[in-house]
Amino acid sequence: MAGVWRQELSSLQAGTQNSILIGIIIHSGNPKIFEPTNPRYGFGGERAVWSFTFRDSPDDFINVTVWGSTEYINSCFKSFQVGSVVEIINSKVLSRRPDDSRDMFVPTVTSPLQITVNEGNALIQFHDSEGRAHYQPLLKMPTKTMDSLRSLNYVLQNIEELRDQFIDLLVVVTFIGEVRDIISRDGRSFKCRTFEVADASTEKTISLQLWDNEWIRLSELWEPRKTVLFLADARVGYDNFKKKTIVSIARKTLITENPSVQQALDMRLAIRNRPELSPSDPYSLPSPKNITNVMTVQQITQKLNAGSTGTDERVQFFAILYASITELNLDSKDANLLLTKCALCKRMVQKDRDSCMNLDCPSGNGSREPYNLVTFNVKLNLKDDTGYLVGCRLIGKAAEQIFGCTATEFQTMKAEQRMELKWKFLLSKFDVRMQVLGPTASITRAIYNILHMSRFETAEDISFDDIIDPMRNH
Ligand SMILES: [Zn+2]
């Protein structure tokens, strides 16, 4: 490539022309799309932007902003992931302004510069050579020294003093929640995953959320009590929704997975022998694949009964149950089998209404078209050799996944079709992964919330006693 030469971040200057940079992507944010009506960005068409953080040596990393059509930006975002080794060719190199207020919203980097890639004028491509291996270790190198680390105990003790500051943490993942689809009040949809972390300084865990699709993808491979994270610039701030000061993953936060430092190994060892923790938030549900505790109906019942004496705290645990379905209300006339909720404010939409009627909600007060979602709200009974669990709940996405149809599709099914669907499941044996919630003062019975169910193919061949309950004596 004539006129283009290889540069390193350490020697890059503002205004450098025709450079080629090689390095690894260590962070990637969600693309943003701007409406064509915004005159600042528009040349008649829609414009989109995507930012990532790029590193070419232990000491050198920089923020890159890519501008282009929505198509171009989405394709870049999908192709070039965290961990991709890429070449950035002919980008625009600019100085960062000191005290730029936008620094609040971008990762802290070592380079005094920033890079802009404009579609058509510059290029990003994979670096497909042997040299790639040289860059891969940079992904595991923390982006700051360990000197600035705060312990969780210190953070929790001093949370109000730390308000509006950014802090660095080294933590072990203790819980990984399911990915949730969230629709904001203005109708935009997001993905979000809750996870929890601990360190050796306290028994307490803290709950964090991932909003970047790329990190949601990567966290699928995290393992409770094994994966260590270095969080550079986690934010301490007041949360209007939770009405308290909390730690959160902000747009500035850089995550290093299993950082290649001794402290990470020490941290994992320190946590390893802790008993398995349930999430501190009863509304956060684990990925079903992370539920490993196999129990019988009898054991579930015993655990519920043991927990209901003494403490005020609600009993909560997760279990795998191998059981068959004895009752499933898919063919019933139950008016609550399908629920309609407002997508924006999440309130129930009454049967004879077409919106939530909530005057604080754009759908309810008529300032926009009603946007309703239909969800399953199925009840079923399970049975194993030791007893019955009556009134288990199977709702939302989990139900759609199991039945292989959406609630909206189910809504249009005729009675015979519903009956047929029901008989596909009735009396078959399943691997059922569930959340069990003990009774409270206001809800007097236990809740069995089914998160995932898959056919247990070998159930006919194997005695239940052999596989699930070696403790039982007959
Ligand atoms: Zn609403």
mmCIF file with all atom_site columns, C-alpha atoms and ligand atoms in Angstrom, residues 185 341-349 355-365 371-372, ligand 1:
data_model
loop_
_atom_site.group_PDB
_atom_site.id
_atom_site.type_symbol
_atom_site.label_atom_id
_atom_site.label_alt_id
_atom_site.label_comp_id
_atom_site.label_asym_id
_atom_site.label_entity_id
_atom_site.label_seq_id
_atom_site.pdbx_PDB_ins_code
_atom_site.Cartn_x
_atom_site.Cartn_y
_atom_site.Cartn_z
_atom_site.occupancy
_atom_site.B_iso_or_equiv
_atom_site.pdbx_formal_charge
_atom_site.auth_seq_id
_atom_site.auth_comp_id
_atom_site.auth_asym_id
_atom_site.auth_atom_id
_atom_site.pdbx_PDB_model_num
ATOM   1  C  CA . ARG A 1 185 ? -40.176 4.393  28.427 1.00 0.00 ? 185 ARG A CA 1
ATOM   2  C  CA . LYS A 1 341 ? -48.656 -5.798 29.516 1.00 0.00 ? 341 LYS A CA 1
ATOM   3  C  CA . CYS A 1 342 ? -47.700 -2.340 28.332 1.00 0.00 ? 342 CYS A CA 1
ATOM   4  C  CA . ALA A 1 343 ? -44.206 -2.561 26.838 1.00 0.00 ? 343 ALA A CA 1
ATOM   5  C  CA . LEU A 1 344 ? -43.313 0.899  28.071 1.00 0.00 ? 344 LEU A CA 1
ATOM   6  C  CA . CYS A 1 345 ? -44.546 1.101  31.677 1.00 0.00 ? 345 CYS A CA 1
ATOM   7  C  CA . LYS A 1 346 ? -44.947 -2.680 32.246 1.00 0.00 ? 346 LYS A CA 1
ATOM   8  C  CA . ARG A 1 347 ? -48.446 -2.324 33.720 1.00 0.00 ? 347 ARG A CA 1
ATOM   9  C  CA . MET A 1 348 ? -51.113 -4.878 32.930 1.00 0.00 ? 348 MET A CA 1
ATOM   10 C  CA . VAL A 1 349 ? -53.517 -4.078 30.142 1.00 0.00 ? 349 VAL A CA 1
ATOM   11 C  CA . SER A 1 355 ? -53.625 0.280  26.415 1.00 0.00 ? 355 SER A CA 1
ATOM   12 C  CA . CYS A 1 356 ? -52.365 0.443  30.008 1.00 0.00 ? 356 CYS A CA 1
ATOM   13 C  CA . MET A 1 357 ? -54.526 3.565  30.657 1.00 0.00 ? 357 MET A CA 1
ATOM   14 C  CA . ASN A 1 358 ? -51.611 4.878  32.748 1.00 0.00 ? 358 ASN A CA 1
ATOM   15 C  CA . LEU A 1 359 ? -51.676 8.661  32.362 1.00 0.00 ? 359 LEU A CA 1
ATOM   16 C  CA . ASP A 1 360 ? -47.961 8.893  33.122 1.00 0.00 ? 360 ASP A CA 1
ATOM   17 C  CA . CYS A 1 361 ? -47.141 6.551  30.241 1.00 0.00 ? 361 CYS A CA 1
ATOM   18 C  CA . PRO A 1 362 ? -46.960 7.699  26.581 1.00 0.00 ? 362 PRO A CA 1
ATOM   19 C  CA . SER A 1 363 ? -49.017 4.651  25.526 1.00 0.00 ? 363 SER A CA 1
ATOM   20 C  CA . GLY A 1 364 ? -51.598 5.189  28.243 1.00 0.00 ? 364 GLY A CA 1
ATOM   21 C  CA . ASN A 1 365 ? -52.166 8.919  27.787 1.00 0.00 ? 365 ASN A CA 1
ATOM   22 C  CA . TYR A 1 371 ? -47.312 -0.853 22.511 1.00 0.00 ? 371 TYR A CA 1
ATOM   23 C  CA . ASN A 1 372 ? -48.417 -4.029 24.270 1.00 0.00 ? 372 ASN A CA 1
HETATM 24 ZN ZN . ZN  B 2 .   ? -47.985 2.025  29.662 1.00 0.00 ? 1   ZN  B ZN 1
#
